[in-house]
Short mmCIF file of C-alpha atoms and ligand atoms in Angstrom, two decimals:
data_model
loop_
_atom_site.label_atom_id
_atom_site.label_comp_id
_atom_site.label_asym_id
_atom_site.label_seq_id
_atom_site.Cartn_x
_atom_site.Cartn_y
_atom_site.Cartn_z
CA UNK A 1 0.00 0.00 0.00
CA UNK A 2 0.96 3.59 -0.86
CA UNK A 3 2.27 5.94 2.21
CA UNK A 4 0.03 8.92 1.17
CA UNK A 5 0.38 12.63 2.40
CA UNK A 6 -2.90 13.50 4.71
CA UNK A 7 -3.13 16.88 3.53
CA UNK A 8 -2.19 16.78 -0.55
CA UNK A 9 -2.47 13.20 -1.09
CA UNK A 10 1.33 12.71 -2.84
CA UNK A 11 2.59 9.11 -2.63
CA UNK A 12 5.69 9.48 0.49
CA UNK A 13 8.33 7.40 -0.78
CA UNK A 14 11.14 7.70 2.05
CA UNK A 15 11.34 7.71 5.56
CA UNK A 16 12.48 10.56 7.33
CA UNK A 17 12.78 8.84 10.33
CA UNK A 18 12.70 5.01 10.64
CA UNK A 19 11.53 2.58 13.17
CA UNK A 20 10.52 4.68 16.19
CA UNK A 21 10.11 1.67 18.93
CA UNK A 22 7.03 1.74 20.69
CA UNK A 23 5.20 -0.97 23.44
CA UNK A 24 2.75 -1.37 20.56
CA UNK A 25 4.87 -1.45 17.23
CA UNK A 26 7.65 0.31 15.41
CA UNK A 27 7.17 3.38 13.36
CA UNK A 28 8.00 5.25 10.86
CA UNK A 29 7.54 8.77 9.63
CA UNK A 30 7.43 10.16 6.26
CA UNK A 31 7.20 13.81 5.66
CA UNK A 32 5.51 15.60 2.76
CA UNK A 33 7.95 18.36 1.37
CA UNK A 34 5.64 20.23 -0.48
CA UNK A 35 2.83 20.17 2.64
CA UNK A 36 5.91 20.19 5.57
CA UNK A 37 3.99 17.55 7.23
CA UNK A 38 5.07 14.02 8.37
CA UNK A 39 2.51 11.29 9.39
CA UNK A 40 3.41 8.29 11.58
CA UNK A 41 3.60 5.24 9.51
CA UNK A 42 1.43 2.86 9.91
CA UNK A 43 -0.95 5.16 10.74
CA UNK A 44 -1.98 4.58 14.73
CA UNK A 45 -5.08 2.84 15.16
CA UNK A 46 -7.99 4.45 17.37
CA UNK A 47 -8.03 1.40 19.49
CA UNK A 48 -5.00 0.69 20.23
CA UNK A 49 -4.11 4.52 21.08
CA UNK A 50 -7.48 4.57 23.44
CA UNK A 51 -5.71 1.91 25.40
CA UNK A 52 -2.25 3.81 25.48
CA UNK A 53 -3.76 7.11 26.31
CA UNK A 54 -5.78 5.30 29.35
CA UNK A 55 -2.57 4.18 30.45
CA UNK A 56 0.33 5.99 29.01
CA UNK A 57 1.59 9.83 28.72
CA UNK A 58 -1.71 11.77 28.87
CA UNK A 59 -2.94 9.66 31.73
CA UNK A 60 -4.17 11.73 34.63
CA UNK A 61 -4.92 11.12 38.00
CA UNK A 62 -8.37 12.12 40.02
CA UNK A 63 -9.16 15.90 39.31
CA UNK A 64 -7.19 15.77 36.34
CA UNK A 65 -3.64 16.50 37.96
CA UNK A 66 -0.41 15.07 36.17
CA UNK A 67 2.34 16.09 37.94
CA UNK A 68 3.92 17.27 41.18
CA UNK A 69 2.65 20.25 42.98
CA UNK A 70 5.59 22.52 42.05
CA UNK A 71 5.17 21.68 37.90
CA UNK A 72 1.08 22.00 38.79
CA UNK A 73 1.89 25.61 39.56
CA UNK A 74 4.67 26.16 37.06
CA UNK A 75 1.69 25.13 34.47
CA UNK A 76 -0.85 27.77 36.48
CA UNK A 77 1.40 30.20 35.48
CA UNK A 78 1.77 29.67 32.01
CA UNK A 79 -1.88 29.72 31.78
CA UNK A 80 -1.55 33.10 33.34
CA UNK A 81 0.71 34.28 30.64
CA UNK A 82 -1.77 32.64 27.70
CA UNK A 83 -4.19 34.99 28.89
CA UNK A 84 -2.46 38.01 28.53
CA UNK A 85 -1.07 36.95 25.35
CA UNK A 86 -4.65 36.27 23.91
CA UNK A 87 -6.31 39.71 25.22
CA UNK A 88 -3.34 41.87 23.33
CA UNK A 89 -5.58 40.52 20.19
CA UNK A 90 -9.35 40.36 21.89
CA UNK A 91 -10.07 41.71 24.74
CA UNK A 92 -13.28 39.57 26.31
CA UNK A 93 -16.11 37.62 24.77
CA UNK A 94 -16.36 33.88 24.05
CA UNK A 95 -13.97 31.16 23.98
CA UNK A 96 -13.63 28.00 23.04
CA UNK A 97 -10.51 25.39 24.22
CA UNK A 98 -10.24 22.38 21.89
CA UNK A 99 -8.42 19.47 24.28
CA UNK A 100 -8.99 21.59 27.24
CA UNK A 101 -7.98 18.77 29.77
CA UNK A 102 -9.38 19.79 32.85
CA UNK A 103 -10.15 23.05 32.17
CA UNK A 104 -7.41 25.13 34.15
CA UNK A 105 -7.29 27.45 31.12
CA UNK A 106 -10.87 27.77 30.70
CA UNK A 107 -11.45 28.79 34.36
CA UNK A 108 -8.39 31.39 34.18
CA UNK A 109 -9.97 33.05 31.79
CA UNK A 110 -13.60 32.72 32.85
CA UNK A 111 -12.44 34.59 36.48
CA UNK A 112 -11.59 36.88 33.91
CA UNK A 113 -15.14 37.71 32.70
CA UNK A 114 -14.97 35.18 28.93
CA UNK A 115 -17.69 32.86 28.47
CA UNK A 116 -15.90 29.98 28.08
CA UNK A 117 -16.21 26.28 26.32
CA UNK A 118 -14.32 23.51 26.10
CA UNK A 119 -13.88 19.81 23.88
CA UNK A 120 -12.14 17.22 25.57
CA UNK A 121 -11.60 13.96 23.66
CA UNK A 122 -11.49 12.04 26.93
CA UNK A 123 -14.93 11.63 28.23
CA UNK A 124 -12.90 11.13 31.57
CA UNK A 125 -11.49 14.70 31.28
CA UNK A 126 -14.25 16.17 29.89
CA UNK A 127 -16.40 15.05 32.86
CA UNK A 128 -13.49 16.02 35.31
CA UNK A 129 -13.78 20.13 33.95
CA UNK A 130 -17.46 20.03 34.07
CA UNK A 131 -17.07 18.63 37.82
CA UNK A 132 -14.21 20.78 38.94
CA UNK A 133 -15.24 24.30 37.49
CA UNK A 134 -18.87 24.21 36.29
CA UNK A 135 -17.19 24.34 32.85
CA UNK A 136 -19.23 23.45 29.37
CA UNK A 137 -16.72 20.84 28.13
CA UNK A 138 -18.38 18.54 25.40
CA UNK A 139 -16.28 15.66 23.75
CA UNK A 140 -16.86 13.34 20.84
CA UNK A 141 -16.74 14.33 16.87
CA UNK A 142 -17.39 18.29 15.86
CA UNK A 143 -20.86 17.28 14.35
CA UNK A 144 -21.83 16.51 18.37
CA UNK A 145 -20.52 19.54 20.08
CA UNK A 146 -23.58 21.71 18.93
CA UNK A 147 -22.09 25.30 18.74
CA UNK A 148 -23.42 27.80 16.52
CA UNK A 149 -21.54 29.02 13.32
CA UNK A 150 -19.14 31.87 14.29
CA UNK A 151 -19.97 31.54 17.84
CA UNK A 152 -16.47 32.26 19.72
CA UNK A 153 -14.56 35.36 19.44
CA UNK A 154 -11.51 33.05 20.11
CA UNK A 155 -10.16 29.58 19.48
CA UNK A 156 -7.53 28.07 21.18
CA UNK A 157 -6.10 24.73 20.26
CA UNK A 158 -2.91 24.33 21.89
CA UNK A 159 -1.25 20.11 20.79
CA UNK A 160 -4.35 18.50 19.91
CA UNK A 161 -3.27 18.72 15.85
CA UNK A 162 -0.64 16.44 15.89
CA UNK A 163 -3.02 14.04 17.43
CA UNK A 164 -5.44 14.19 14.63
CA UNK A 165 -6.11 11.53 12.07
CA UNK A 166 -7.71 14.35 9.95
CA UNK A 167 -6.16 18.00 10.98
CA UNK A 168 -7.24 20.00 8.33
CA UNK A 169 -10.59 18.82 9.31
CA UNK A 170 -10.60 20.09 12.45
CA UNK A 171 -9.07 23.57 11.07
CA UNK A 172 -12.05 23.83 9.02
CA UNK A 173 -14.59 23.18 11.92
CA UNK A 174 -12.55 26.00 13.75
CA UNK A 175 -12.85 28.59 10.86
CA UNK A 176 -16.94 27.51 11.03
CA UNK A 177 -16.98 28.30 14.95
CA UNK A 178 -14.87 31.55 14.87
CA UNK A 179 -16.22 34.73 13.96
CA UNK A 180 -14.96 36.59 11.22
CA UNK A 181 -11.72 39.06 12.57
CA UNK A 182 -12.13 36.29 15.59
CA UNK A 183 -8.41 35.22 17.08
CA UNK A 184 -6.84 31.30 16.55
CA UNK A 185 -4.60 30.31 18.71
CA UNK A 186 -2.73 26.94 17.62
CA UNK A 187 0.36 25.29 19.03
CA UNK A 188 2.33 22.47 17.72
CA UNK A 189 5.79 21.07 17.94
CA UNK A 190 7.61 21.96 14.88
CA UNK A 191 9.63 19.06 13.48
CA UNK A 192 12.18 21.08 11.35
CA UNK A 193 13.69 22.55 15.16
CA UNK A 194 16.81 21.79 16.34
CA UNK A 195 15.72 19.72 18.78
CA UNK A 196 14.06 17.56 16.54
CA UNK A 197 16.83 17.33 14.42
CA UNK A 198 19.62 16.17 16.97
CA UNK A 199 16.71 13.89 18.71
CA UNK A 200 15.01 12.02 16.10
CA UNK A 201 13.54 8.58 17.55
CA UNK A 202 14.70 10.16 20.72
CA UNK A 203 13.24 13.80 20.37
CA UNK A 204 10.74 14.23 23.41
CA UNK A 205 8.18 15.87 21.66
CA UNK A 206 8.24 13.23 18.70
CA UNK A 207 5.80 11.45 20.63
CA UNK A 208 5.05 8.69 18.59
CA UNK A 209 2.26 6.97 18.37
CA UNK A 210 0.34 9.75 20.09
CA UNK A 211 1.58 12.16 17.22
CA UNK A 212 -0.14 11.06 14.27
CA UNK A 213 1.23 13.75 12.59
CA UNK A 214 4.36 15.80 12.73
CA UNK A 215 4.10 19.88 11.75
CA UNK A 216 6.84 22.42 10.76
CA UNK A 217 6.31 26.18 10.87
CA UNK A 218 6.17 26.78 7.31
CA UNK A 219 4.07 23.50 7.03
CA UNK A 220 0.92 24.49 9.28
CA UNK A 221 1.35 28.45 8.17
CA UNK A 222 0.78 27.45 4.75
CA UNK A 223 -2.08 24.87 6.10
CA UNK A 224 -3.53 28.03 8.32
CA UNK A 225 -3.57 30.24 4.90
CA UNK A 226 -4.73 27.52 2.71
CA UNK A 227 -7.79 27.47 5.47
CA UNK A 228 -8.75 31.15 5.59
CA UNK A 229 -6.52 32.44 8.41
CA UNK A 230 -3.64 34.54 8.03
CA UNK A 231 -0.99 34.04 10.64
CA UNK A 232 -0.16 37.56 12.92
CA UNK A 233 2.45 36.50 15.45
CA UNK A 234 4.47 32.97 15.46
CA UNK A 235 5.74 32.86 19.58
CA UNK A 236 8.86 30.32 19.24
CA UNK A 237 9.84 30.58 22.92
CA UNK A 238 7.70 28.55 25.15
CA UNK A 239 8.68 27.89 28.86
CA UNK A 240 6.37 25.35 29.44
CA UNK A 241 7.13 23.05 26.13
CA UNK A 242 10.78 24.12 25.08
CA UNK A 243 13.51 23.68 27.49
CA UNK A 244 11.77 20.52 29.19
CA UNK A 245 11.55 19.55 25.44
CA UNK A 246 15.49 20.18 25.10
CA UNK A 247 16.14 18.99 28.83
CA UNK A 248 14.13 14.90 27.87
CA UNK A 249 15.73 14.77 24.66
CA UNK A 250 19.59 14.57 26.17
CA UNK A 251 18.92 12.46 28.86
CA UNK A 252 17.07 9.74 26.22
CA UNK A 253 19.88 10.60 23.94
CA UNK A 254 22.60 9.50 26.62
CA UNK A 255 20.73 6.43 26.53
CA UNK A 256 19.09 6.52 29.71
CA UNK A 257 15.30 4.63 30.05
CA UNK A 258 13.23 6.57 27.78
CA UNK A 259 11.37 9.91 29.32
CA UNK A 260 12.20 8.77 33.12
CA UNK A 261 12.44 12.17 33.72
CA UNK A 262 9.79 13.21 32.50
CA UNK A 263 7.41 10.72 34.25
CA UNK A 264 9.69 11.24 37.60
CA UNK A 265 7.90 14.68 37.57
CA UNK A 266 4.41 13.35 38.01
CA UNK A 267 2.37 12.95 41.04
CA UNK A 268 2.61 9.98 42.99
CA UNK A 269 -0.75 8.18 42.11
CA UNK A 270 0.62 7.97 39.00
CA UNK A 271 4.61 7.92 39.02
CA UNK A 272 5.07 3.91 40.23
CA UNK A 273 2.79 2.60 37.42
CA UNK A 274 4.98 5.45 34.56
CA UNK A 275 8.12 4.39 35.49
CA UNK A 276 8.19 0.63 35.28
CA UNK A 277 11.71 -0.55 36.18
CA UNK A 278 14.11 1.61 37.08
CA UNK A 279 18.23 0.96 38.27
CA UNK A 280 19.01 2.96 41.02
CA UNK A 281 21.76 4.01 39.15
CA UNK A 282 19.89 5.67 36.42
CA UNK A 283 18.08 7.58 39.45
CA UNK A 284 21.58 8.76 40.57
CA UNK A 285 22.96 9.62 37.10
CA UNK A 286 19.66 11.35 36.39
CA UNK A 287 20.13 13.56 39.44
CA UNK A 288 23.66 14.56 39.07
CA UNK A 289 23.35 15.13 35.31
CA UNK A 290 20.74 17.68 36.02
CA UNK A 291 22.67 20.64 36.97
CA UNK A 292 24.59 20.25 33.51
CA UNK A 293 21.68 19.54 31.37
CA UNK A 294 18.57 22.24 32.38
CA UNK A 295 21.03 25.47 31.84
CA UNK A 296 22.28 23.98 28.78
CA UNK A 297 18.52 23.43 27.50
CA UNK A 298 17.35 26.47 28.49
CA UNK A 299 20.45 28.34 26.57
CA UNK A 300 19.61 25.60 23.96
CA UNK A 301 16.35 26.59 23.34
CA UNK A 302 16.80 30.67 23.66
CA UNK A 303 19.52 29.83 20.75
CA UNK A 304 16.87 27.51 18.55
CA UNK A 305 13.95 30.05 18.90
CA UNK A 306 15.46 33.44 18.47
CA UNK A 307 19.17 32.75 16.71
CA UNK A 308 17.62 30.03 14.52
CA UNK A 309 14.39 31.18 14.29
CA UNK A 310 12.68 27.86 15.21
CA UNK A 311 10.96 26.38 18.18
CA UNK A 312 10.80 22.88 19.54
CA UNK A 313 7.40 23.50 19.56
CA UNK A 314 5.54 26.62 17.63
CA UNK A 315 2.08 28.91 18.71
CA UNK A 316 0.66 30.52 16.38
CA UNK A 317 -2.18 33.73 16.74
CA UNK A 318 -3.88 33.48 13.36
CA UNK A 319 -7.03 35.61 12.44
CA UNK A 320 -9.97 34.71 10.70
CA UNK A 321 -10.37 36.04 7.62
ZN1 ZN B 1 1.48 16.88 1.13
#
């Protein structure tokens, strides 16, 4: 069977990188040139991901919380910062969060007077922002959610792309929601960044098989266009992604169990089931290595955003047009 492109249909004859290991199977990815979009070959199946997300990466614990207190607040903050970022484009109205988790952004901004909405793919999730904040979160396919045409006054849709069998699809149910002049607000990780480039298989944010597919700045600005939005701002620099995107990528590169740091950071309900088997000399390593490695990944991914003009991952403030 032909690897096809999932935005311009052209048959993908070589893999740019080849057999990502995985508990399920190996991958690979082929990237369109002319869209600047890979896809994860063979494409993940539905039911096989539902069983890793229940289990793996995304998995939450009760109320929704991932990680220890200190990254908890760390990610409070950032919301903080989203805010302001969004109102130096609209200043209040209506907005909707595609893959709003539990809803943390959706209640920073309601405090701030929005009417907010959320989707949440994860029933589980969905139910958990409802419960926690009185939040509207609805989940399933975009024919379900039941908004009006040109509803919200702002979209955001911050790594739920790259998860998408059918992205473009879901651009084109945003441009349908948003008003005309209304703000998008789309983060991805941007495969063309240095460090995707010196991680490859081992690149944190690679994320296969959760990443279906795999975007590069020019890739989703011309997708944005080619969808009725023109792209205002591109924000390279993002605390929350970047360095901790830099910081996973050595330590897997060095060889160490893949992510262990990353899934050290979680809360306790969920860290002993994350990290498996572990040497206590990995735990040691890890530890001592860290002083070198997080100022070199945060001067690593100053460098990559503003000297090279790319980001391990990308946001984008698009308007409707
Ligand atoms: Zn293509």
């Amino acid at each position: 069977m032909t690897n096809r492109c999932s935005i311009c249909a052209k048959a993908l004859n070589n893999p740019y990188i080849k057999e990502i290991k995985t508990d399920i199977k190996n991958y690979d990815i082929f990237m369109c040139r002319d869209c600047g979009v890979g896809v994860t070959i063979p494409i993940p199946l539905m039911k096989d991901l539902e069983q890793f997300y229940s289990s793996g990466n995304y998995r939450s614990s009760a109320g929704g919380r991932r990680f220890n207190p200190l990254v908890e607040f760390f990610i409070y903050l950032s919301r903080l910062l989203r805010k302001r970022r969004i109102k130096k484009y609209v200043k209040s109205g209506r907005i909707l969060d595609i893959g709003c988790g539990r809803g943390l952004a959706l209640e920073v901004m309601r405090r701030d007077g929005w009417e907010v909405a959320g989707v949440e793919f994860s029933k589980e999730a969905a139910l958990g922002a409802s419960e926690a904040y009185g939040i509207n979160v609805v989940s399933g396919v975009p024919e379900k959610w039941g908004f009006p045409a040109e509803h919200f006054d702002v979209i955001t849709i911050n790594h739920v792309l790259e998860h998408l069998e059918k992205p473009s699809h879901m651009l084109d149910e945003c441009r349908r929601l948003l008003r005309k002049g209304g703000l998008l607000v789309c983060a991805v990780p941007d495969i063309s960044s240095l460090q995707a480039t010196a991680g490859k298989a081992q690149w944190f944010h690679l994320d296969v098989p959760y990443h279906i597919h795999h975007f590069t700045e020019s890739g989703l600005v011309r997708l944005l266009k080619g969808k009725g939005f023109r792209v205002l701002n591109i924000k390279r620099m993002d605390l929350e992604h970047n360095p901790f995107g830099w910081l996973q990528t050595l330590f897997n590169l060095t060889g160490f169990k893949k992510n262990l740091l990353y899934n050290l950071l979680k809360n306790r309900e969920l860290r002993g089931s994350a990290l498996g088997a572990v040497s206590a000399g990995e735990l040691v390593l890890t530890v001592l290595l860290l002083p070198l490695f997080f100022p070199l990944s945060l001067a690593l991914s100053i460098f990559e955003a503003y000297i090279l003009k790319r980001g391990g991952t990308v946001t984008m403030y698009a308007v409707r047009e």
